[in-house]
Coordinates of C-alpha atoms (C1' of nucleotides) in Angstrom, one line a residue:
Chain G
M1 CA 23.7 50.5 23.9
P2 CA 20.5 50.4 21.9
R3 CA 17.9 47.9 22.7
K4 CA 18.5 44.6 21.1
A5 CA 16.8 44.6 17.8
T6 CA 15.0 41.4 18.2
V7 CA 12.3 39.6 19.8
R8 CA 8.9 40.2 18.3
P9 CA 7.9 36.6 18.8
P10 CA 7.3 35.2 15.3
A11 CA 3.7 35.8 14.8
L12 CA 1.4 33.1 13.5
P13 CA 1.8 32.9 9.8
V14 CA -0.4 35.2 7.9
F15 CA -1.5 32.6 5.3
E16 CA -5.2 32.3 4.8
R17 CA -6.4 28.9 6.0
P18 CA -8.1 26.4 3.8
L19 CA -11.4 24.8 4.8
A20 CA -10.7 21.5 6.5
T21 CA -13.0 18.5 6.4
V22 CA -12.9 14.8 7.1
D23 CA -14.7 12.5 4.7
L24 CA -15.4 8.8 4.9
V25 CA -15.6 5.9 2.5
I26 CA -17.6 3.3 4.3
F27 CA -17.7 -0.1 2.6
T28 CA -19.8 -3.1 3.4
V29 CA -21.0 -6.3 1.6
R30 CA -24.7 -6.4 1.2
A31 CA -26.8 -8.7 -0.9
D32 CA -23.7 -10.2 -2.5
A33 CA -22.4 -6.8 -3.6
L34 CA -19.8 -4.4 -2.4
C35 CA -21.5 -1.2 -1.3
A36 CA -20.5 2.2 -0.1
L37 CA -22.5 4.5 2.1
L38 CA -23.4 7.8 0.5
I39 CA -25.5 10.7 1.6
R40 CA -27.5 13.1 -0.5
R41 CA -26.4 16.8 -0.4
P42 CA -29.0 19.3 0.7
R43 CA -31.2 20.5 -2.1
H44 CA -30.9 24.2 -1.4
P45 CA -29.6 25.8 -4.6
D46 CA -27.0 27.8 -2.7
E47 CA -25.4 24.7 -1.3
P48 CA -22.6 23.2 -3.3
F49 CA -23.7 20.3 -5.5
P50 CA -27.4 20.4 -4.3
G51 CA -29.1 17.0 -4.4
R52 CA -26.0 15.1 -5.4
W53 CA -24.7 12.0 -3.7
A54 CA -21.6 12.6 -1.7
L55 CA -19.3 10.8 0.7
P56 CA -20.4 11.3 4.4
G57 CA -18.2 13.7 6.3
G58 CA -18.0 17.3 7.3
F59 CA -15.9 20.0 8.9
I60 CA -13.4 19.3 11.5
D61 CA -14.6 20.6 14.9
V62 CA -11.4 21.9 16.6
E63 CA -13.4 22.2 19.8
R64 CA -14.5 18.5 19.9
D65 CA -12.0 16.6 17.8
D66 CA -8.6 15.8 19.2
S67 CA -7.2 14.5 15.9
L68 CA -8.2 13.6 12.4
E69 CA -8.8 10.0 13.3
A70 CA -10.9 11.0 16.3
C71 CA -12.9 13.2 13.9
A72 CA -13.4 10.3 11.5
R73 CA -14.5 8.0 14.3
R74 CA -17.0 10.6 15.5
K75 CA -18.5 11.0 12.1
L76 CA -18.6 7.3 11.6
R77 CA -20.4 6.8 14.9
E78 CA -22.9 9.5 13.9
K79 CA -23.7 8.0 10.5
T80 CA -23.7 4.3 11.4
G81 CA -23.7 3.9 15.1
V82 CA -20.7 1.6 14.8
A83 CA -17.8 2.5 17.1
T84 CA -15.0 0.2 16.3
P85 CA -14.8 -0.8 12.7
Y86 CA -11.7 -1.3 10.6
L87 CA -10.5 2.2 9.8
E88 CA -7.6 3.4 7.8
Q89 CA -6.6 6.7 6.3
L90 CA -6.9 6.9 2.6
G91 CA -5.2 10.2 2.0
S92 CA -6.0 13.9 1.6
W93 CA -7.3 15.8 -1.3
G94 CA -6.9 19.6 -1.4
G95 CA -7.1 22.4 -3.9
R96 CA -8.6 25.6 -5.0
K97 CA -11.3 24.3 -7.2
R98 CA -12.8 21.2 -5.5
D99 CA -15.2 23.1 -3.3
P100 CA -16.9 26.3 -4.7
R101 CA -16.7 27.8 -1.2
G102 CA -13.0 28.1 -1.4
W103 CA -9.6 26.4 -1.1
S104 CA -10.3 23.2 0.9
V105 CA -8.6 20.1 2.1
T106 CA -10.4 16.9 3.0
N107 CA -8.8 14.1 4.9
V108 CA -10.3 10.8 3.9
Y109 CA -10.6 7.6 5.9
F110 CA -12.0 4.3 4.7
A111 CA -13.9 1.9 6.9
L112 CA -15.0 -1.7 6.5
L113 CA -18.1 -2.7 8.3
P114 CA -19.9 -6.0 8.7
H115 CA -23.4 -5.6 7.3
A116 CA -25.2 -6.8 10.4
G117 CA -28.3 -4.9 9.5
I118 CA -26.6 -1.5 10.0
E119 CA -28.9 1.0 8.5
P120 CA -27.5 4.4 7.7
V121 CA -28.6 7.4 9.7
A122 CA -29.9 10.4 7.8
G123 CA -28.3 13.2 9.8
A124 CA -28.5 17.0 10.1
N125 CA -27.5 18.0 6.6
A126 CA -28.1 14.6 5.0
L127 CA -31.6 14.2 3.7
E128 CA -31.0 10.7 2.8
A129 CA -28.3 8.1 3.4
R130 CA -28.0 4.9 1.4
W131 CA -25.8 1.9 0.6
L132 CA -25.1 2.1 -3.1
P133 CA -23.5 -0.9 -4.9
I134 CA -20.1 -0.4 -6.4
T135 CA -19.9 -1.0 -10.1
D136 CA -16.4 -1.1 -11.6
D137 CA -14.9 2.1 -10.2
G138 CA -17.8 4.0 -8.8
V139 CA -21.6 4.0 -8.2
G140 CA -22.7 4.7 -11.7
E141 CA -23.5 8.3 -10.9
R142 CA -21.5 11.5 -10.7
L143 CA -20.8 12.5 -7.1
A144 CA -20.4 15.9 -5.4
F145 CA -17.1 17.6 -5.2
D146 CA -14.2 15.4 -6.3
H147 CA -15.8 12.4 -4.5
D148 CA -15.8 10.4 -7.7
E149 CA -12.0 10.5 -7.7
I150 CA -11.8 9.8 -4.0
L151 CA -14.2 6.8 -4.2
A152 CA -12.3 5.4 -7.1
A153 CA -9.1 5.7 -5.1
A154 CA -10.7 3.9 -2.2
I155 CA -12.0 1.1 -4.4
E156 CA -8.5 0.8 -5.9
R157 CA -6.9 0.7 -2.5
L158 CA -9.3 -1.9 -1.2
R159 CA -9.0 -4.1 -4.3
G160 CA -5.3 -3.8 -4.2
K161 CA -5.0 -4.7 -0.5
V162 CA -7.4 -7.6 -0.8
E163 CA -4.9 -9.4 -3.0
Y164 CA -2.5 -9.8 -0.1
T165 CA -4.3 -9.0 3.1
S166 CA -7.1 -10.3 5.3
L167 CA -9.2 -7.1 4.8
P168 CA -12.4 -8.8 3.6
A169 CA -12.7 -10.5 7.0
F170 CA -13.7 -7.1 8.4
L171 CA -16.7 -7.0 6.0
L172 CA -18.1 -10.1 7.7
P173 CA -19.8 -10.6 11.1
D174 CA -17.8 -11.9 14.0
E175 CA -18.3 -15.5 13.1
F176 CA -18.1 -16.8 9.5
T177 CA -17.3 -19.8 7.5
L178 CA -14.5 -20.2 5.0
P179 CA -16.8 -20.3 2.0
E180 CA -18.3 -17.0 3.3
L181 CA -14.9 -15.5 3.6
Q182 CA -14.0 -16.7 0.1
R183 CA -17.1 -15.2 -1.2
A184 CA -16.2 -11.8 0.4
Y185 CA -12.9 -12.0 -1.4
E186 CA -14.6 -12.7 -4.7
I187 CA -17.1 -9.9 -4.3
V188 CA -14.4 -7.4 -3.6
L189 CA -12.1 -8.6 -6.3
G190 CA -14.8 -9.2 -8.8
R191 CA -13.5 -12.5 -9.9
P192 CA -13.6 -16.1 -8.7
V193 CA -10.9 -17.4 -6.3
E194 CA -9.8 -21.0 -6.4
K195 CA -11.2 -22.8 -3.4
S196 CA -8.4 -25.2 -2.5
A197 CA -5.6 -22.7 -2.7
F198 CA -7.7 -20.2 -0.8
R199 CA -8.3 -22.5 2.1
T200 CA -4.7 -23.6 2.4
R201 CA -3.5 -20.0 2.3
I202 CA -5.9 -18.7 4.9
L203 CA -5.4 -21.6 7.2
A204 CA -1.7 -21.5 6.8
T205 CA -1.6 -18.0 8.3
D206 CA -2.4 -17.4 11.9
L207 CA -5.5 -15.5 11.0
L208 CA -8.5 -17.5 12.3
T209 CA -9.5 -19.6 15.3
E210 CA -12.2 -22.3 15.0
V211 CA -15.2 -21.8 17.1
P212 CA -16.9 -25.0 18.2
R213 CA -20.0 -24.5 16.1
Q214 CA -21.0 -25.0 12.5
R215 CA -23.2 -23.2 10.0
T216 CA -26.0 -25.6 9.0
G217 CA -28.1 -25.5 5.9
P218 CA -29.6 -27.9 3.4
N219 CA -26.2 -29.4 2.9
R220 CA -23.0 -30.3 4.7
P221 CA -22.5 -27.9 7.5
A222 CA -19.5 -25.5 7.4
Q223 CA -17.0 -24.9 10.2
L224 CA -17.3 -21.4 11.9
Y225 CA -14.3 -19.3 12.5
R226 CA -13.5 -16.0 14.0
L227 CA -10.6 -13.6 13.6
K228 CA -7.8 -14.1 16.1
D229 CA -7.4 -10.3 16.2
R230 CA -10.2 -8.0 15.1
D231 CA -8.0 -5.0 15.2
T232 CA -5.1 -5.7 12.9
P233 CA -5.2 -7.1 9.4
I234 CA -2.8 -9.9 8.2
F235 CA -0.5 -9.4 5.3
F236 CA 0.1 -12.5 3.2
P237 CA 3.6 -13.1 1.9
R238 CA 2.3 -13.5 -1.7
T239 CA -0.5 -12.2 -3.8
F240 CA -3.6 -14.1 -4.8
S241 CA -3.1 -14.5 -8.5
P242 CA 0.4 -14.1 -9.8
R243 CA -0.6 -15.1 -13.3
G244 CA -0.1 -12.1 -15.4
D245 CA -1.7 -8.8 -14.8
Chain M
M1 CA -49.4 34.6 3.7
P2 CA -46.2 35.2 5.6
R3 CA -43.0 35.4 3.8
K4 CA -41.5 32.0 3.1
A5 CA -39.4 31.1 6.1
T6 CA -36.4 30.1 4.2
V7 CA -33.6 31.1 2.1
R8 CA -30.7 32.7 3.9
P9 CA -28.2 30.9 1.7
P10 CA -26.3 28.6 4.0
A11 CA -23.4 30.6 5.1
L12 CA -19.9 29.3 5.2
P13 CA -19.6 27.0 8.1
V14 CA -18.6 28.8 11.3
F15 CA -16.0 26.2 12.3
E16 CA -12.5 27.6 13.2
R17 CA -10.1 26.4 10.6
P18 CA -7.0 24.5 11.5
L19 CA -3.5 25.5 10.3
A20 CA -2.7 23.7 7.1
T21 CA 0.7 22.7 6.0
V22 CA 2.5 20.4 3.5
D23 CA 5.6 18.5 4.6
L24 CA 8.0 16.4 2.6
V25 CA 9.9 13.3 3.3
I26 CA 12.7 13.3 0.7
F27 CA 14.8 10.2 0.4
T28 CA 17.9 9.5 -1.5
V29 CA 20.8 7.0 -1.4
R30 CA 24.1 8.6 -0.5
A31 CA 27.3 7.0 0.5
D32 CA 25.7 3.6 0.5
A33 CA 23.0 4.7 3.0
L34 CA 19.4 5.6 2.8
C35 CA 19.1 9.3 3.8
A36 CA 16.3 11.8 4.4
L37 CA 16.5 15.5 3.9
L38 CA 15.9 17.5 7.1
I39 CA 16.1 21.1 8.0
R40 CA 16.8 22.8 11.3
R41 CA 14.1 24.8 12.9
P42 CA 14.8 28.5 13.6
R43 CA 16.5 29.0 17.0
H44 CA 14.3 31.8 18.2
P45 CA 12.8 30.6 21.5
D46 CA 9.3 31.6 20.5
E47 CA 9.4 29.4 17.5
P48 CA 8.0 25.9 18.0
F49 CA 10.8 23.3 18.6
P50 CA 13.7 25.8 18.2
G51 CA 16.9 24.3 16.8
R52 CA 15.4 20.9 16.2
W53 CA 15.6 18.9 13.0
A54 CA 12.3 18.8 11.1
L55 CA 10.9 17.7 7.8
P56 CA 11.0 20.3 5.1
G57 CA 7.7 21.9 4.4
G58 CA 5.5 24.8 5.4
F59 CA 2.1 26.5 5.1
I60 CA -0.1 26.1 2.1
D61 CA -0.2 29.3 0.1
V62 CA -3.8 29.5 -1.2
E63 CA -2.8 32.3 -3.5
R64 CA 0.0 30.4 -5.2
D65 CA -0.8 26.7 -4.8
D66 CA -3.5 25.1 -6.9
S67 CA -3.5 21.9 -5.0
L68 CA -1.8 19.9 -2.3
E69 CA 0.5 18.2 -4.8
A70 CA 1.3 21.5 -6.5
C71 CA 2.2 22.9 -3.1
A72 CA 4.4 19.8 -2.4
R73 CA 6.2 20.2 -5.8
R74 CA 6.8 23.9 -5.2
K75 CA 8.4 23.2 -1.8
L76 CA 10.4 20.4 -3.3
R77 CA 11.7 22.7 -6.0
E78 CA 12.6 25.3 -3.4
K79 CA 14.6 22.9 -1.3
T80 CA 16.3 20.8 -3.9
G81 CA 16.0 22.4 -7.2
V82 CA 14.6 19.1 -8.5
A83 CA 11.4 19.5 -10.5
T84 CA 10.2 16.0 -11.4
P85 CA 11.1 13.3 -8.9
Y86 CA 9.1 10.4 -7.9
L87 CA 6.4 11.9 -5.6
E88 CA 3.6 10.2 -3.8
Q89 CA 1.3 11.2 -1.0
L90 CA 2.0 9.6 2.4
G91 CA -1.0 10.8 4.3
S92 CA -2.1 13.5 6.6
W93 CA -1.5 14.1 10.3
G94 CA -3.7 16.4 12.2
G95 CA -4.7 17.2 15.8
R96 CA -4.8 19.7 18.6
K97 CA -1.5 19.0 20.1
R98 CA 1.1 18.4 17.4
D99 CA 1.8 22.1 16.9
P100 CA 1.9 24.5 19.9
R101 CA 0.4 27.2 17.7
G102 CA -2.9 25.4 17.5
W103 CA -5.0 22.7 15.8
S104 CA -3.1 21.8 12.7
V105 CA -3.1 19.4 9.7
T106 CA -0.1 18.5 7.7
N107 CA -0.3 16.8 4.3
V108 CA 2.8 14.7 3.8
Y109 CA 4.3 13.7 0.5
F110 CA 7.3 11.5 0.0
A111 CA 9.8 11.9 -2.8
L112 CA 12.6 9.7 -4.1
L113 CA 15.6 11.5 -5.6
P114 CA 18.7 10.2 -7.3
H115 CA 21.7 11.6 -5.5
A116 CA 23.3 13.2 -8.4
G117 CA 25.1 15.8 -6.3
I118 CA 21.9 17.4 -5.2
E119 CA 22.8 19.6 -2.3
P120 CA 20.0 20.8 -0.1
V121 CA 19.2 24.5 -0.1
A122 CA 19.0 26.3 3.2
G123 CA 16.0 28.5 2.7
A124 CA 14.2 31.4 4.4
N125 CA 13.3 29.8 7.7
A126 CA 15.7 26.9 7.5
L127 CA 19.1 27.7 8.9
E128 CA 20.5 24.5 7.8
A129 CA 19.4 21.6 5.6
R130 CA 21.1 18.2 5.6
W131 CA 20.9 14.7 4.4
L132 CA 20.7 12.5 7.5
P133 CA 21.2 8.7 7.3
I134 CA 18.3 6.6 8.3
T135 CA 19.0 4.1 11.1
D136 CA 16.3 1.6 11.8
D137 CA 13.1 3.8 12.0
G138 CA 14.5 7.3 12.2
V139 CA 17.6 9.5 12.2
G140 CA 18.7 8.8 15.8
E141 CA 17.4 12.1 17.1
R142 CA 14.1 13.5 18.2
L143 CA 12.5 15.6 15.5
A144 CA 10.2 18.6 15.8
F145 CA 6.4 18.3 16.0
D146 CA 5.3 14.7 15.3
H147 CA 7.8 14.3 12.6
D148 CA 9.4 11.3 14.2
E149 CA 6.1 9.5 13.7
I150 CA 5.8 10.8 10.1
L151 CA 9.3 9.8 9.2
A152 CA 8.8 6.4 10.7
A153 CA 5.7 6.0 8.6
A154 CA 7.5 7.1 5.5
I155 CA 10.3 4.6 6.1
E156 CA 7.8 1.8 6.7
R157 CA 5.9 2.7 3.5
L158 CA 9.1 2.8 1.5
R159 CA 10.4 -0.5 2.9
G160 CA 7.0 -2.1 2.4
K161 CA 6.7 -1.0 -1.2
V162 CA 10.2 -1.9 -2.1
E163 CA 9.3 -5.6 -1.5
Y164 CA 7.0 -5.6 -4.5
T165 CA 7.8 -2.5 -6.6
S166 CA 10.5 -0.8 -8.6
L167 CA 10.7 2.2 -6.3
P168 CA 14.5 1.9 -5.7
A169 CA 15.1 2.7 -9.3
F170 CA 14.0 6.2 -8.6
L171 CA 16.9 6.6 -6.1
L172 CA 19.4 6.0 -8.9
P173 CA 20.5 8.2 -11.8
D174 CA 19.1 7.9 -15.2
E175 CA 21.5 5.0 -16.2
F176 CA 22.5 2.3 -13.9
T177 CA 23.6 -1.3 -13.8
L178 CA 21.7 -4.3 -12.4
P179 CA 24.2 -4.7 -9.5
E180 CA 23.7 -1.0 -8.7
L181 CA 19.9 -1.5 -8.6
Q182 CA 20.3 -4.6 -6.5
R183 CA 22.4 -2.6 -4.1
A184 CA 19.7 0.1 -3.9
Y185 CA 17.2 -2.6 -2.9
E186 CA 19.5 -4.0 -0.3
I187 CA 20.2 -0.5 1.2
V188 CA 16.5 0.2 1.5
L189 CA 15.5 -3.2 2.8
G190 CA 18.5 -3.5 5.1
R191 CA 19.2 -7.0 4.0
P192 CA 21.0 -8.9 1.2
V193 CA 19.0 -9.9 -1.9
E194 CA 19.8 -13.0 -3.9
K195 CA 21.5 -12.0 -7.1
S196 CA 20.2 -14.6 -9.5
A197 CA 16.6 -14.4 -8.5
F198 CA 16.8 -10.6 -8.4
R199 CA 18.1 -10.5 -12.0
T200 CA 15.5 -12.8 -13.4
R201 CA 12.7 -11.0 -11.7
I202 CA 13.8 -7.6 -12.8
L203 CA 14.4 -8.6 -16.3
A204 CA 11.2 -10.6 -16.5
T205 CA 9.1 -7.5 -15.9
D206 CA 9.0 -4.8 -18.6
L207 CA 10.9 -2.4 -16.4
L208 CA 14.2 -1.6 -18.1
T209 CA 15.8 -1.1 -21.5
E210 CA 19.4 -1.8 -22.2
V211 CA 21.4 1.2 -23.2
P212 CA 24.3 0.3 -25.6
R213 CA 27.0 1.1 -23.1
Q214 CA 28.6 -0.5 -20.1
R215 CA 29.9 0.6 -16.7
T216 CA 33.7 -0.2 -16.7
G217 CA 35.9 -0.8 -13.7
P218 CA 38.7 -3.0 -12.6
N219 CA 36.6 -6.0 -13.5
R220 CA 34.1 -7.3 -15.9
P221 CA 32.0 -4.4 -17.1
A222 CA 28.3 -4.2 -16.4
Q223 CA 25.5 -3.6 -18.8
L224 CA 23.8 -0.2 -18.3
Y225 CA 20.0 0.1 -18.3
R226 CA 17.5 2.9 -17.9
L227 CA 13.9 2.9 -16.9
K228 CA 11.4 2.4 -19.7
D229 CA 9.1 4.8 -17.9
R230 CA 10.5 7.3 -15.3
D231 CA 7.1 8.3 -14.2
T232 CA 5.3 5.2 -13.0
P233 CA 6.6 2.4 -10.8
I234 CA 6.2 -1.2 -11.6
F235 CA 4.4 -3.6 -9.2
F236 CA 5.7 -7.1 -9.2
P237 CA 3.3 -10.0 -8.8
R238 CA 5.1 -11.4 -5.9
T239 CA 7.1 -10.2 -3.0
F240 CA 10.8 -10.4 -2.6
S241 CA 11.2 -12.9 0.2
P242 CA 8.2 -15.0 1.1
R243 CA 10.3 -17.0 3.6
G244 CA 8.7 -16.4 6.9
D245 CA 7.7 -13.2 8.5
Chain P
dT1 C1' -30.7 -41.6 -2.5
dA2 C1' -30.4 -37.2 -4.8
dA3 C1' -29.0 -32.5 -4.3
dA4 C1' -26.1 -29.3 -2.5
dT5 C1' -22.3 -27.5 -0.6
dA6 C1' -18.0 -28.4 2.5
dG7 C1' -13.7 -30.0 2.6
dT8 C1' -9.4 -32.8 0.8
dG9 C1' -6.1 -34.8 -2.5
dT10 C1' -3.3 -35.0 -6.7
dC11 C1' -0.8 -33.3 -10.4
dT12 C1' 1.6 -29.6 -12.9
dC13 C1' 4.1 -25.6 -13.3
dT14 C1' 6.3 -21.4 -12.0
dA15 C1' 9.5 -18.9 -9.5
dA16 C1' 12.2 -18.2 -5.4
dG17 C1' 16.4 -19.7 -2.6
dA18 C1' 20.8 -21.4 -2.4
dC19 C1' 24.4 -22.2 -4.3
dA20 C1' 28.2 -23.3 -8.1
dT21 C1' 30.1 -22.0 -12.4
dT22 C1' 31.4 -19.3 -16.3
dA23 C1' 32.6 -14.7 -18.5
dT24 C1' 35.1 -10.4 -19.1
dT25 C1' 37.5 -6.8 -17.8
dT26 C1' 42.1 -4.5 -15.4
dG27 C1' 46.6 -4.5 -13.3
Chain U
dC1 C1' 47.4 -15.0 -14.8
dA2 C1' 45.4 -13.2 -10.5
dA3 C1' 41.7 -10.4 -8.7
dA4 C1' 37.4 -8.8 -9.0
dT5 C1' 32.9 -8.5 -10.2
dA6 C1' 29.2 -9.6 -13.9
dA7 C1' 26.3 -12.8 -15.6
dT8 C1' 24.4 -17.5 -16.1
dG9 C1' 23.2 -22.3 -14.8
dT10 C1' 21.6 -26.1 -11.7
dC11 C1' 19.1 -28.2 -8.2
dT12 C1' 15.6 -28.0 -4.7
dT13 C1' 11.4 -26.6 -2.7
dA14 C1' 7.1 -24.0 -1.7
dG15 C1' 3.0 -22.7 -3.2
dA16 C1' -0.5 -21.4 -6.8
dG17 C1' -3.8 -23.3 -10.4
dA18 C1' -6.7 -26.6 -12.1
dC19 C1' -9.6 -30.1 -11.2
dA20 C1' -11.1 -34.5 -9.4
dC21 C1' -12.6 -36.6 -5.5
dT22 C1' -14.6 -37.5 -0.9
dA23 C1' -17.7 -36.1 3.2
dT24 C1' -21.8 -34.6 5.5
dT25 C1' -25.8 -32.6 5.8
dT26 C1' -31.3 -32.1 4.3
dA27 C1' -35.3 -33.2 1.7

DNA sequence: TAAATAGTGTCTCTAAGACATTATTTG
DNA sequence: CAAATAATGTCTTAGAGACACTATTTA
């Protein structure tokens, strides 16, 4: 009987592999404005988008990174020194045209940092790193690659979630007052929030614990709070402003 | 003066590229149950996860696919014949361990289809394709790769969004009655929805248009509606059941 | 005691929740 | 007319929105 006709183990698929990166949209609140951390692309004319602002990120290192999220955390640590911020995946963008070097996929995460004097680190291939304030749906300047689109998506996601989650609390330092938290909501949303309703809503959920201390100033001092759980955001049952849209 | 020390154009980065795939979570409502389309992995023992159920999908073809979404639509067409369903990106999953063939990234999309007799197509490397009913957070069986986790995330996303969007309408055929739409919400949410509030909410938004026809049966006939816009979902200002959580 | 901001109270209005009731078809 | 389901109405209640008011600090 002839040898069974089988059994070449199915080889690894022959498809050409796209370039694979991880990029970050890192938000903070600074000087009463929502800001994103951007880095400047190298100026060498053979680099893609020389001299343009871009999202921080870079290639996945399959030797060092165990997973996409691990890769994101590594890059975040390298850029900001912060190890445990709020981090969530935004999505992935991939296609033939977005990077002149070839078909590429980027996996994008977005992070929320308290601005406790975190100064961005200019790294290996980042001449310059800077917090740029968000205006409307971008930073008022065309970014490298498709990073405009990605940044806009991140802003939209953040604004959307702020309506019904506790995300802005992750933009503040460990301890904060209710008016400070309210201000963070207003900065992200770009519109005022009604004080009384805000307070009842926030305090009704099991979000905060009082700390036995107050923030003093030239006026009545404000109660300090901290997050019960700095790892998981709270989802409110309702949105902030039902009137219209 | 010595030659300027520069100008090797920065070569393409030397990093090894991960495997890159696109997978799909395709939902429909069938026989009064939420179902997902799964395919069976080839049984050859050298294939990863032989004989297991898995999400439909496969490698990106950088020759044919212009973008991740185009790739997802191609695969969706190949599996179901449907060209224009509701499609949104769920996210990407990547790491060293999820595929025994090496560091891999999958970009996952989820689709909602009306079950108008769409029968899955068993394709090249899919011995069998089947609609499996969703129970709780899966299909009651361990899937290949990390597809359990991905499917659970898709279910969570769908259930979450159903609370405040019109997504279930995309699980129904072109024309449907309000009770049918309500039933779709109930099937996805896994709990009853109050009729009166449901109707006012749905009709208050600019979601549906009446069609001059009714669904008849052994009882009072029901008004037929269709979506004003079959491409974009509606977001409701409030959630469906604020009571508790 | 004035300025400034923190924090509470009051009133209205909208929409959800929980029903009960009416409407329109078939057998 | 009974069965069945569609569609509407009523009453209560929770919470947002708007805004007035009170509280507590510093200068």
